Coordinates of C-alpha atoms and ligand atoms in Angstrom, one line a residue:
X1 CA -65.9 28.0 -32.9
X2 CA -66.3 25.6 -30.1
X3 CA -64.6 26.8 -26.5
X4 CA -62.2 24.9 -25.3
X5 CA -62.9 23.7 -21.3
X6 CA -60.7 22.2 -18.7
X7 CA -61.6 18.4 -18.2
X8 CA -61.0 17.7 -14.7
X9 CA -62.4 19.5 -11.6
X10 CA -58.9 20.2 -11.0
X11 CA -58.3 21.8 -14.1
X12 CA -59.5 25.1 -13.2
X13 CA -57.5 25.6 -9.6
X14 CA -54.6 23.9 -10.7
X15 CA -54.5 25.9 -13.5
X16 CA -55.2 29.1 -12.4
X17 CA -52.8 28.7 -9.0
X18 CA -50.3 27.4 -11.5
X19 CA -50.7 30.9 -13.2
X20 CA -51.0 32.8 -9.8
X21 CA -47.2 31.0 -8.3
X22 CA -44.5 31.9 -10.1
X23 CA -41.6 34.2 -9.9
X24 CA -44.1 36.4 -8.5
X25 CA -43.8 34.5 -5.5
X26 CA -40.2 33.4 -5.3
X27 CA -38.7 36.8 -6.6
X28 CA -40.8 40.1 -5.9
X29 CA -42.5 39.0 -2.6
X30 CA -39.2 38.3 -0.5
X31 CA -37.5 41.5 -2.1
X32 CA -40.4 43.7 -1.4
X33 CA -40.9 42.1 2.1
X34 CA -37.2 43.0 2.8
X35 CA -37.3 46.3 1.3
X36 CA -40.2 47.3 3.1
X37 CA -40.2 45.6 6.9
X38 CA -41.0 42.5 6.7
X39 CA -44.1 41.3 9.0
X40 CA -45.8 45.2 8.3
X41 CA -46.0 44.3 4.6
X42 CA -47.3 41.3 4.7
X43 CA -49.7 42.7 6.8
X44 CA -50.7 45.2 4.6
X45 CA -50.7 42.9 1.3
X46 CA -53.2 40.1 3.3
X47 CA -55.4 43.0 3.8
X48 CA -55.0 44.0 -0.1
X49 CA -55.8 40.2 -0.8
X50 CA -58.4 39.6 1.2
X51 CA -60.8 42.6 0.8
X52 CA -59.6 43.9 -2.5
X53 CA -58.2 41.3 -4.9
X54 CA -60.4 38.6 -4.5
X55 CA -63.7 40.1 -5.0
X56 CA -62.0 41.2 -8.2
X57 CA -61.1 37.5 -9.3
X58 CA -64.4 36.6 -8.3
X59 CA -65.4 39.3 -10.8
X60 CA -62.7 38.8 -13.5
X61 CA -63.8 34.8 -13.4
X62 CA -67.6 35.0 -13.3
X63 CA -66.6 38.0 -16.9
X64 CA -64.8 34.6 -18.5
X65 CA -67.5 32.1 -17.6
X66 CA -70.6 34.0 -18.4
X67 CA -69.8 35.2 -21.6
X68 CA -67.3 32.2 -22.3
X69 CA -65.5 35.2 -24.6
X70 CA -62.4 36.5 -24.9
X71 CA -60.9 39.7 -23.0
X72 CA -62.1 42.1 -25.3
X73 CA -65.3 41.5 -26.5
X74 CA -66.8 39.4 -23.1
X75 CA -67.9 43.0 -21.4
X76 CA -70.3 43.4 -25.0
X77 CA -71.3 39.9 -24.8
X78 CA -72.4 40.6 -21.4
X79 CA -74.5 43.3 -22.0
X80 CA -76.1 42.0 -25.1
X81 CA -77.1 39.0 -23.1
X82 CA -78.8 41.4 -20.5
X83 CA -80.3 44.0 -23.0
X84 CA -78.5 46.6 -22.1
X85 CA -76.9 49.5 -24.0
X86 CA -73.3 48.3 -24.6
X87 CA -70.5 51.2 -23.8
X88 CA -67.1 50.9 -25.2
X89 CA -65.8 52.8 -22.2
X90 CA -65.9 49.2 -20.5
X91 CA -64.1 47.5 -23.3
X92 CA -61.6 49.8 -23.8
X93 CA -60.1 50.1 -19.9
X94 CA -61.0 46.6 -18.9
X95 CA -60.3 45.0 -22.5
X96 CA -58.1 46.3 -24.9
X97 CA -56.0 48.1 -21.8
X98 CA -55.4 44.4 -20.4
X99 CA -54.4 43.2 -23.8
X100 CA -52.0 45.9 -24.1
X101 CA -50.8 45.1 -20.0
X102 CA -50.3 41.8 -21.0
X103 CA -48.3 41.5 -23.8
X104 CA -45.9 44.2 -22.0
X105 CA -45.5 42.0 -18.7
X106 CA -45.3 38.6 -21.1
X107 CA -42.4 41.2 -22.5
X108 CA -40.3 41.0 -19.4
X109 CA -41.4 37.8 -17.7
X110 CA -39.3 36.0 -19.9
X111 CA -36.4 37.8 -19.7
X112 CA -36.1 36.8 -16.0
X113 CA -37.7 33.3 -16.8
X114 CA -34.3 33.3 -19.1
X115 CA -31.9 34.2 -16.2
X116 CA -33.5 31.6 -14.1
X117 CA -32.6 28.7 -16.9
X118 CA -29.1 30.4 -16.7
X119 CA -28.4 30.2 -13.4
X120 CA -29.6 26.9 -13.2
X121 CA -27.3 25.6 -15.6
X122 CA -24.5 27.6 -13.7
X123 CA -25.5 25.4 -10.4
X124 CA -25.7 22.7 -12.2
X125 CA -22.0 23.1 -13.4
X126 CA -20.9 23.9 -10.0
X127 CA -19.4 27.3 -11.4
X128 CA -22.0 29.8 -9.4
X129 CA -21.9 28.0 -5.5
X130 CA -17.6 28.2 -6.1
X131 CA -17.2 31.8 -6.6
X132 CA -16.7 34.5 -4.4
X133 CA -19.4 36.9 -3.4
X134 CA -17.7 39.6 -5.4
X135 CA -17.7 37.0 -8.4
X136 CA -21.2 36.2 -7.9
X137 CA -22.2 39.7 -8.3
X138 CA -20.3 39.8 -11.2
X139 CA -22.1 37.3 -12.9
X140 CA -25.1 38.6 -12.2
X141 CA -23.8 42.4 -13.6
X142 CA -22.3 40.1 -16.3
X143 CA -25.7 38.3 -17.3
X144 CA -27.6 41.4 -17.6
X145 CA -25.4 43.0 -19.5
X146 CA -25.1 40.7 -22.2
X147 CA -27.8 40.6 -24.9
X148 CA -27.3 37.6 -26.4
X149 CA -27.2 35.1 -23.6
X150 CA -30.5 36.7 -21.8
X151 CA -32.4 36.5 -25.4
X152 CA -31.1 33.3 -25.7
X153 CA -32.3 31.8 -22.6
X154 CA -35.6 34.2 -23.1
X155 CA -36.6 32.5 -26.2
X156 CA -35.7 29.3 -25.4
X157 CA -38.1 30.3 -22.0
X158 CA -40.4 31.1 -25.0
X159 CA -40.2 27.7 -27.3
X160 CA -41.1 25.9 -24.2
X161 CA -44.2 27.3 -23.4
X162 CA -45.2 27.7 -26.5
X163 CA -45.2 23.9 -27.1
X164 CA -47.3 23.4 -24.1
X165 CA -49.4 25.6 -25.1
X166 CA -50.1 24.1 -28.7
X167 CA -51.3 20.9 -27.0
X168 CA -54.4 23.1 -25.8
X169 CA -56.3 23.2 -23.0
X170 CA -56.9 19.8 -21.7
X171 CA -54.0 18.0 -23.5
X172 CA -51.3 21.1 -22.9
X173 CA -51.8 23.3 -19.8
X174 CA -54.1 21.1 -17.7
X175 CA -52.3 18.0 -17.9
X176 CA -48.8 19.9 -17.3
X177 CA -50.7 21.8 -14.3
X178 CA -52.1 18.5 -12.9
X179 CA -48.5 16.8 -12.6
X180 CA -45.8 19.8 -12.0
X181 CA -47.8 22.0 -9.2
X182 CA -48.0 18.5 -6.8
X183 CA -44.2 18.3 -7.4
X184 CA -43.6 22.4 -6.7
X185 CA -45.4 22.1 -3.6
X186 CA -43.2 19.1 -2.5
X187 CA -40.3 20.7 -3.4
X188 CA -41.1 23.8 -1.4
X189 CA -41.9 22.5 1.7
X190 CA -38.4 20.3 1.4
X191 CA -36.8 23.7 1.0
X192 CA -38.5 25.5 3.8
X193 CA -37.5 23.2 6.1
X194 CA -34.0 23.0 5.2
X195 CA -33.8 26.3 5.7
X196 CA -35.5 27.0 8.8
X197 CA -32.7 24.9 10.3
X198 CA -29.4 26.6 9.3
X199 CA -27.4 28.1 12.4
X200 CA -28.3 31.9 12.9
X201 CA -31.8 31.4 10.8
X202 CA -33.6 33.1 14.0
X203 CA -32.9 36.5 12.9
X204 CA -34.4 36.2 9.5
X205 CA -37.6 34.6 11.7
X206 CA -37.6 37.5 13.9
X207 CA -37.6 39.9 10.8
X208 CA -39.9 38.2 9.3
X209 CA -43.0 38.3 12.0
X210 CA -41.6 41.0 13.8
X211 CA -43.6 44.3 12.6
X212 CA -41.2 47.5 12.2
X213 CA -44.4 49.7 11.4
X214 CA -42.2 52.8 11.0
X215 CA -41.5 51.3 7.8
X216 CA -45.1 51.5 6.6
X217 CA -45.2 55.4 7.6
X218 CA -46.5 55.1 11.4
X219 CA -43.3 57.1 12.8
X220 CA -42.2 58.4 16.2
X221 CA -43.0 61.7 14.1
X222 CA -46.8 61.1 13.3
X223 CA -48.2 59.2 10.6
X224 CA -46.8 59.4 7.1
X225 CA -49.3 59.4 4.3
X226 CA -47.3 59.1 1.5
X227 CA -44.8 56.4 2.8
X228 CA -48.3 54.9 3.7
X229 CA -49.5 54.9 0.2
X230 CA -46.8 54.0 -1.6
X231 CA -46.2 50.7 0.6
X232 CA -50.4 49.8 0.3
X233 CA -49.8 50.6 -3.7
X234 CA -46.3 48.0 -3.9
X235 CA -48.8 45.5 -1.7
X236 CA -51.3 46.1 -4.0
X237 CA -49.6 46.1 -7.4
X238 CA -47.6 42.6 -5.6
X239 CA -50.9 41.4 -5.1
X240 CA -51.9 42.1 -8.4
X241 CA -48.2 40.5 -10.7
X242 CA -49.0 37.7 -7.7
X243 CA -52.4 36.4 -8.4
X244 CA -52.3 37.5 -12.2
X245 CA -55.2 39.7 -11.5
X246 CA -56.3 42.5 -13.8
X247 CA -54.6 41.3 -17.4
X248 CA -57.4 39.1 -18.3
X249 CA -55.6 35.9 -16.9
X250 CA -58.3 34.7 -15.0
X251 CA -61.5 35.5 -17.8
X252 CA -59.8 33.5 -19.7
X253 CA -59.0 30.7 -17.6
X254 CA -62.7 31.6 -16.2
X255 CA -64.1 30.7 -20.1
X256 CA -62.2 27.5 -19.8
X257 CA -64.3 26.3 -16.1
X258 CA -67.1 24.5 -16.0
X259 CA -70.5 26.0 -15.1
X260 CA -70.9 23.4 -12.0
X261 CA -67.5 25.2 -10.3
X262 CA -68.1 27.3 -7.1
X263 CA -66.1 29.9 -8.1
X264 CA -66.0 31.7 -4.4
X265 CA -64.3 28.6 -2.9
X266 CA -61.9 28.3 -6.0
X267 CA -60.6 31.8 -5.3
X268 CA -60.5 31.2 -1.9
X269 CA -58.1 28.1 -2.5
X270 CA -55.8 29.9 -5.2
X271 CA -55.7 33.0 -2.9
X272 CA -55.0 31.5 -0.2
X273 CA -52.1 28.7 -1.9
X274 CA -50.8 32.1 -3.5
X275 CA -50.2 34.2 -0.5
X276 CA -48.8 30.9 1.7
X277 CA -46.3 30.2 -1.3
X278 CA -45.2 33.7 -1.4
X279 CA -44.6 33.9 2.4
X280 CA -43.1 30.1 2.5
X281 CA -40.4 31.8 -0.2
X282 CA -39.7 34.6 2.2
X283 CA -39.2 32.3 5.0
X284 CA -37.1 30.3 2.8
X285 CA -34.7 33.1 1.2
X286 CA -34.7 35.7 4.3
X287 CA -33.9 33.6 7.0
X288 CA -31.3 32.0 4.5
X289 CA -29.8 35.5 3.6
X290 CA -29.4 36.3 7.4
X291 CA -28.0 33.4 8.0
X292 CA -25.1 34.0 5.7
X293 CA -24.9 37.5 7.5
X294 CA -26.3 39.4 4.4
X295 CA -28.8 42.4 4.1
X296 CA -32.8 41.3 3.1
X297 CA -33.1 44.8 1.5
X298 CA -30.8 44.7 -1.4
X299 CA -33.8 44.3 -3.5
X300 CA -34.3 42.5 -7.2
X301 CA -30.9 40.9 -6.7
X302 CA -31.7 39.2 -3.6
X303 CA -32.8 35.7 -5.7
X304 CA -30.0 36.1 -8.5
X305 CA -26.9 37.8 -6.2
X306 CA -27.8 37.4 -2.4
X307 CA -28.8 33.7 -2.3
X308 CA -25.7 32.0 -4.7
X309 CA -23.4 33.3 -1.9
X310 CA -25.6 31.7 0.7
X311 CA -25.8 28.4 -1.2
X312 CA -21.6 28.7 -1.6
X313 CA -21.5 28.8 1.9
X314 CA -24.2 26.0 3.4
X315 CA -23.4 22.7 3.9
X316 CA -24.7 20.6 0.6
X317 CA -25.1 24.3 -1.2
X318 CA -24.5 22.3 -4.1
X319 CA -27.7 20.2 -3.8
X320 CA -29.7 22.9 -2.8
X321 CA -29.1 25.4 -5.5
X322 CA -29.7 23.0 -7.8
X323 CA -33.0 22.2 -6.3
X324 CA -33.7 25.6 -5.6
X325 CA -33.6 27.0 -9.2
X326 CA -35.4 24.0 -10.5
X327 CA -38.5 25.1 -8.3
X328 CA -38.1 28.2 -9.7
X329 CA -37.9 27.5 -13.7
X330 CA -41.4 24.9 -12.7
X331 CA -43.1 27.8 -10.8
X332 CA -42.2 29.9 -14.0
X333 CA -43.3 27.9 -16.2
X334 CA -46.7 27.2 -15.5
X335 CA -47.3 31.1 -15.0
X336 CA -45.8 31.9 -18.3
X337 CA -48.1 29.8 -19.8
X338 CA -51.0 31.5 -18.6
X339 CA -49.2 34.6 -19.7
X340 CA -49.2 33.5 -23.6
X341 CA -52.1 31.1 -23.4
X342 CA -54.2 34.7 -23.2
X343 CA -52.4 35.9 -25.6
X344 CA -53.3 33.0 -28.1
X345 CA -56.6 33.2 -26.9
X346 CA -57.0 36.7 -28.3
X347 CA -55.5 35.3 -31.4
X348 CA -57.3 32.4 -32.2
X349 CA -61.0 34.2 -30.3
X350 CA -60.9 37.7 -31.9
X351 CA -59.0 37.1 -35.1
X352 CA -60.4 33.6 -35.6
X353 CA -57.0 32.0 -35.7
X354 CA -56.5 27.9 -35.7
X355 CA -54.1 27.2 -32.2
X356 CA -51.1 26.5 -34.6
X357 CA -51.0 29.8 -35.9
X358 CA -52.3 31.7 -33.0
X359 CA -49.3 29.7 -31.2
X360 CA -47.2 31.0 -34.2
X361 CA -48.5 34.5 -34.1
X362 CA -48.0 35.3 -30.1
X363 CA -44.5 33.8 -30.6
X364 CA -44.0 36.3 -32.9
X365 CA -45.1 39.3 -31.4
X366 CA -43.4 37.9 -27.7
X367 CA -40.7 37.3 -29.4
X368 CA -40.3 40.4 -30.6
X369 CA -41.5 41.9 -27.0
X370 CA -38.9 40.1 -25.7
X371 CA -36.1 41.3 -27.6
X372 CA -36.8 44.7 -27.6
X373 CA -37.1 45.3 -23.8
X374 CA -33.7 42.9 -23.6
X375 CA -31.7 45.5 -26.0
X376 CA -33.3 47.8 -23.9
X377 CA -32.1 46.7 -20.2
X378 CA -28.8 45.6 -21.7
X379 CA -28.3 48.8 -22.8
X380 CA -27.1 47.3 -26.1
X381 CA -29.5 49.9 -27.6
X382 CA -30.6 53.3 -25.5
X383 CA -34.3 52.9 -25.6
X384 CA -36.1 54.6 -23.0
X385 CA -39.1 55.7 -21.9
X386 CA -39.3 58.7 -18.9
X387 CA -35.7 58.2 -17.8
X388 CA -36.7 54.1 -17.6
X389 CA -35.2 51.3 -19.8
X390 CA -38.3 49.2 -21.4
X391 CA -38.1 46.4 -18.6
X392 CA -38.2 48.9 -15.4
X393 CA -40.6 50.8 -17.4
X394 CA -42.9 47.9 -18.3
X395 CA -42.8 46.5 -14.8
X396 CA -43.5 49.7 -13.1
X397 CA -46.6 50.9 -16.0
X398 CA -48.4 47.8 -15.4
X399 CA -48.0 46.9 -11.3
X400 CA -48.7 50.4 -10.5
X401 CA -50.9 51.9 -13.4
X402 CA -52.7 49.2 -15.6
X403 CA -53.6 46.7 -13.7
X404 CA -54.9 49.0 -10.9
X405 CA -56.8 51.0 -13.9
X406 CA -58.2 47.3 -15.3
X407 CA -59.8 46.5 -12.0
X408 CA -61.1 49.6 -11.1
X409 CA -63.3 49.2 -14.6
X410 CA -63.9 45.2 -13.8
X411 CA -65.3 45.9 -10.4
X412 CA -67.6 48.9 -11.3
X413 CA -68.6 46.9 -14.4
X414 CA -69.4 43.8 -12.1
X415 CA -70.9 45.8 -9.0
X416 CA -72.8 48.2 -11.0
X417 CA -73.7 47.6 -14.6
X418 CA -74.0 43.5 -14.5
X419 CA -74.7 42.1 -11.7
X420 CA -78.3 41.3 -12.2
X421 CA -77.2 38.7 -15.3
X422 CA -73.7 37.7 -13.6
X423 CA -75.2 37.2 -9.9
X424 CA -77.0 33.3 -11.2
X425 CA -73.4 32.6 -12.5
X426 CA -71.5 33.8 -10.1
X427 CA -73.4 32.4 -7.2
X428 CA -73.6 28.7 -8.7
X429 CA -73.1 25.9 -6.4
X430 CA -72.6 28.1 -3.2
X431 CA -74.7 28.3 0.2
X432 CA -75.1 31.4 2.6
X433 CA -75.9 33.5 -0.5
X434 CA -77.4 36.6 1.2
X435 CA -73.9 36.9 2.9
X436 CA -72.0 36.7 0.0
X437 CA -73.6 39.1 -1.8
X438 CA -73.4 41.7 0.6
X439 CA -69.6 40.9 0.8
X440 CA -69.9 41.3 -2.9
X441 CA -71.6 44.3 -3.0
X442 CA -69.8 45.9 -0.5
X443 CA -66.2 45.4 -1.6
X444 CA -66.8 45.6 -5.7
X445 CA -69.2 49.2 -5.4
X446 CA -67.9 50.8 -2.3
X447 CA -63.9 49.2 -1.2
X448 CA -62.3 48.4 -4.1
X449 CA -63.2 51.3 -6.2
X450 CA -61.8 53.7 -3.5
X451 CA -59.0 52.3 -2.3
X452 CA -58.3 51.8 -6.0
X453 CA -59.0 55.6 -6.9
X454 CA -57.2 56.7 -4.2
X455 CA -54.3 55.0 -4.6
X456 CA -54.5 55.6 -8.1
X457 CA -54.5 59.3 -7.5
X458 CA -51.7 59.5 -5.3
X459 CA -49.3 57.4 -7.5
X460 CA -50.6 59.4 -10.4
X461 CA -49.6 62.6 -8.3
X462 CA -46.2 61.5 -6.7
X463 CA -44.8 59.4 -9.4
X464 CA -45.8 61.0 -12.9
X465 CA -47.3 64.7 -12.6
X466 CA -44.4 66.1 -9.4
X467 CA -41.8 64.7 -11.3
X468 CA -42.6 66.5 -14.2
X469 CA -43.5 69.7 -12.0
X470 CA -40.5 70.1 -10.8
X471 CA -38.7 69.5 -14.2
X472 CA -41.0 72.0 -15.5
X473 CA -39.7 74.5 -12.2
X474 CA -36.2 74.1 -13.3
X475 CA -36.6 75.0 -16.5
X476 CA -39.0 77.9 -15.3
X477 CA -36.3 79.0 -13.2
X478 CA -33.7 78.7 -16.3
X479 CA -35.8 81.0 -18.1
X480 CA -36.1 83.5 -15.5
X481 CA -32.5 83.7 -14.9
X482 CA -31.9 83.9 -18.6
X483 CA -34.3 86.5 -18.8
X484 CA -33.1 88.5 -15.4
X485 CA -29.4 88.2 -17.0
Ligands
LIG501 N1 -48.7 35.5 -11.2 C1 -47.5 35.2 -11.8 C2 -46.4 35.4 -10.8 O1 -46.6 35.5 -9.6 C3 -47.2 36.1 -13.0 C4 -48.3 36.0 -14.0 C5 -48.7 34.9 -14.7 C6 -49.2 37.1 -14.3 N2 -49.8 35.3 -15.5 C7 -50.1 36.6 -15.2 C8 -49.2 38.4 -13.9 C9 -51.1 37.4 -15.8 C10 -50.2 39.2 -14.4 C11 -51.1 38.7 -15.3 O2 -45.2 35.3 -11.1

């Protein structure tokens, strides 16, 4: 089967940064920033970008155009082409593991892609910026309680990008990429401006690049490793959801570039557009949210709860809500068609499936994603898995475990096994080559893997095996007592 390829030299960034902004961006970044002390974590998660995440794109990309494969079997074709001994190890972790990641992030993506089709038609109406704040909340509490309306807006999330997606590469995602990311940027840069000048803004400026480092574990008390950690591993999984790094994303959109590509400077550019967009929507939403005298910290309602009251209260809210969630359903989209544009790539690569039916087939099993972790988080049906329902559960396995797990495999499969046949490849069409090297070198075999164990380690430690120690203490102590009378 012939691969498909991108047609313009466009094709690939566009594409790719279309993938990287997304809800990402808009909805995570500001919450975590506000959760965790603003200027500190962005602090942290430009260091996470810059020495850890993009010398894994680099590596993810260079996997996709080299073996111009699919995310399973490119690590084999890589090693055939150089002769050496294939292990599965690589296939399984890096492969099959991002496969699984994927479809379980695809999974929940489009339950919030749904709410964000809902609350644009409730701006649209005029019904969200006339309640009260108590209402708002309710409609939020309302909207996620209800199984029907979320699937419905889900799958109609679903149908949507599907249909891109069956136009193909060229004809589908490029073209949409090529016209809607010119038009998000417009819209964004509208929006920042409007609200840098409400009355009171300041204060959501000051908490914005004003460090509170106490927040990020350097207290009057001494340093706090574990606060530390867990901050570095919510930058790091952030950075991760954020650039779509470490599902497979980018080999596939790699397969789709064109050999004549620098890929260093392409990272470089989505990187860089990634981590401005997601800043640009903190400074939209925080100073916005103090303005209206409201807390930044109230977490994953801050888009859906927080910000309706501050367009209810601004002076042409009505416009600017509407505007607002309109950036955010054209961010979405173009990431959620990365999302099942891998997933049909699996489809039609590895089980030799035409696009229709591939299309057909990771409706299906999205679909079916999709409505299980909604029954789930609506508690319509108790599912859950270690105390979590299925959307908390598949949020939290793949930001803090798989992808982390994923990338850890890419980068000592890049820096160690293949770089000999990837370094031509990888290299193509760029100049001071000694120096990138050694900045490749250095972060994929020594930096990434560490900070990645580590971090690993820790999470592995404080978030799965003492919650289960102390469990297992309770019941220890149940069976003493029993035992002792
Ligand atoms: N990057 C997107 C965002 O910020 C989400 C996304 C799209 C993604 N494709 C992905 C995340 C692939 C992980 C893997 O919203």
């Amino acid at each position: 089967m012939k691969q498909e390829k991108f047609a313009t030299k466009w094709g690939f960034v566009l594409a790719a940064a279309g993938s990287a902004i997304g809800l990402g961006n808009v909805w995570r970044f500001p919450y975590l920033v506000g959760q965790h002390g603003g200027f500190a974590f962005i602090f942290i998660y430009i260091l996470m970008v810059a020495f850890i995440c993009m010398p894994l794109m680099i590596a993810e990309i260079s996997v996709g155009r080299l073996s111009r494969s699919n995310m399973i079997d490119a690590y084999k074709s890589i090693n055939q082409r150089s002769g050496a001994k294939h292990s599965s190890v690589w296939t399984f972790f890096a492969g099959w593991l991002g496969a699984l990641g994927i479809v379980m992030i695809t999974s929940f993506y489009f339950l919030v892609a749904g709410w964000v089709i809902y609350y644009l038609v409730q701006a649209l109406t005029g019904s969200l910026m006339q309640s009260s704040s108590r209402e708002i909340e309710q409609v939020f509490t309302g909207l996620t309680q209800s199984f029907t309306q979320q699937a419905f807006y889900a799958l109609l999330f679903l149908c949507v990008t599907a249909m891109v997606v069956l136009g193909g590469v060229k004809k589908g995602i490029e073209r949409v990429s090529l016209i809607l990311m010119p038009l998000l940027f417009l819209i964004f840069i509208v929006l920042a401006i409007q609200s840098l000048m409400l009355p009171g803004a300041e204060k959501g400026f000051d908490f914005l690049f004003k460090a509170d480092w106490g927040a990020i574990g350097f207290t009057s008390n001494g340093f706090d490793i574990h606060q530390f950690a867990k901050v570095c591993l919510a930058a790091l999984g952030q950075a991760f959801i954020s650039l779509s790094l470490g599902f497979g994303t980018l080999l596939v959109y790699g397969s789709y570039m064109s050999e004549k590509e620098n890929i260093f400077k392409s990272v470089g550019n989505i990187a860089v557009c990634d981590t401005l967009v997601g800043i640009l929507s903190a400074m939209i939403i925080i100073p916005a949210i103090f303005s209206a005298g409201l807390e930044p910290s109230s977490g994953p309602g801050l888009t859906f709860i927080s910000l309706p009251i501050v367009f209810g209260t601004i002076n042409g809210g009505y416009f600017w809500g509407i505007v607002f969630y309109l950036l955010l359903i054209l961010a979405t989209i173009t990431s959620t068609i990365s999302l099942f544009e891998c997933i049909v790539n699996l489809f039609i690569s590895k089980f030799y499936q035409s696009r229709p039916l591939a299309t057909l087939s990771a409706s299906l099993l999205c679909g079916t994603g999709l409505t299980l972790v909604t029954l789930s988080f609506s508690g319509v049906v108790d599912i859950r898995i270690l105390g979590r329902d299925l959307f908390t559960f598949f949020d939290w396995l793949t930001s803090t475990f798989i992808s982390a797990i994923v990338s850890f495999t890419v980068a000592l499969f890049v820096g160690y096994q293949a770089i000999k046949p990837m370094q031509c490849s990888i290299l193509r069409g760029t100049t001071k080559r000694p120096f990138l090297m050694r900045y490749l070198f250095i972060t994929l075999r020594i930096i990434a893997p560490v900070a990645l164990g580590i971090l690993l380690s820790i999470a592995a430690y404080d978030q799965i095996l003492k919650p289960i120690s102390i469990k297992f203490m309770i019941y220890y102590e149940h069976i003493i007592r029993f035992i002792l009378g």
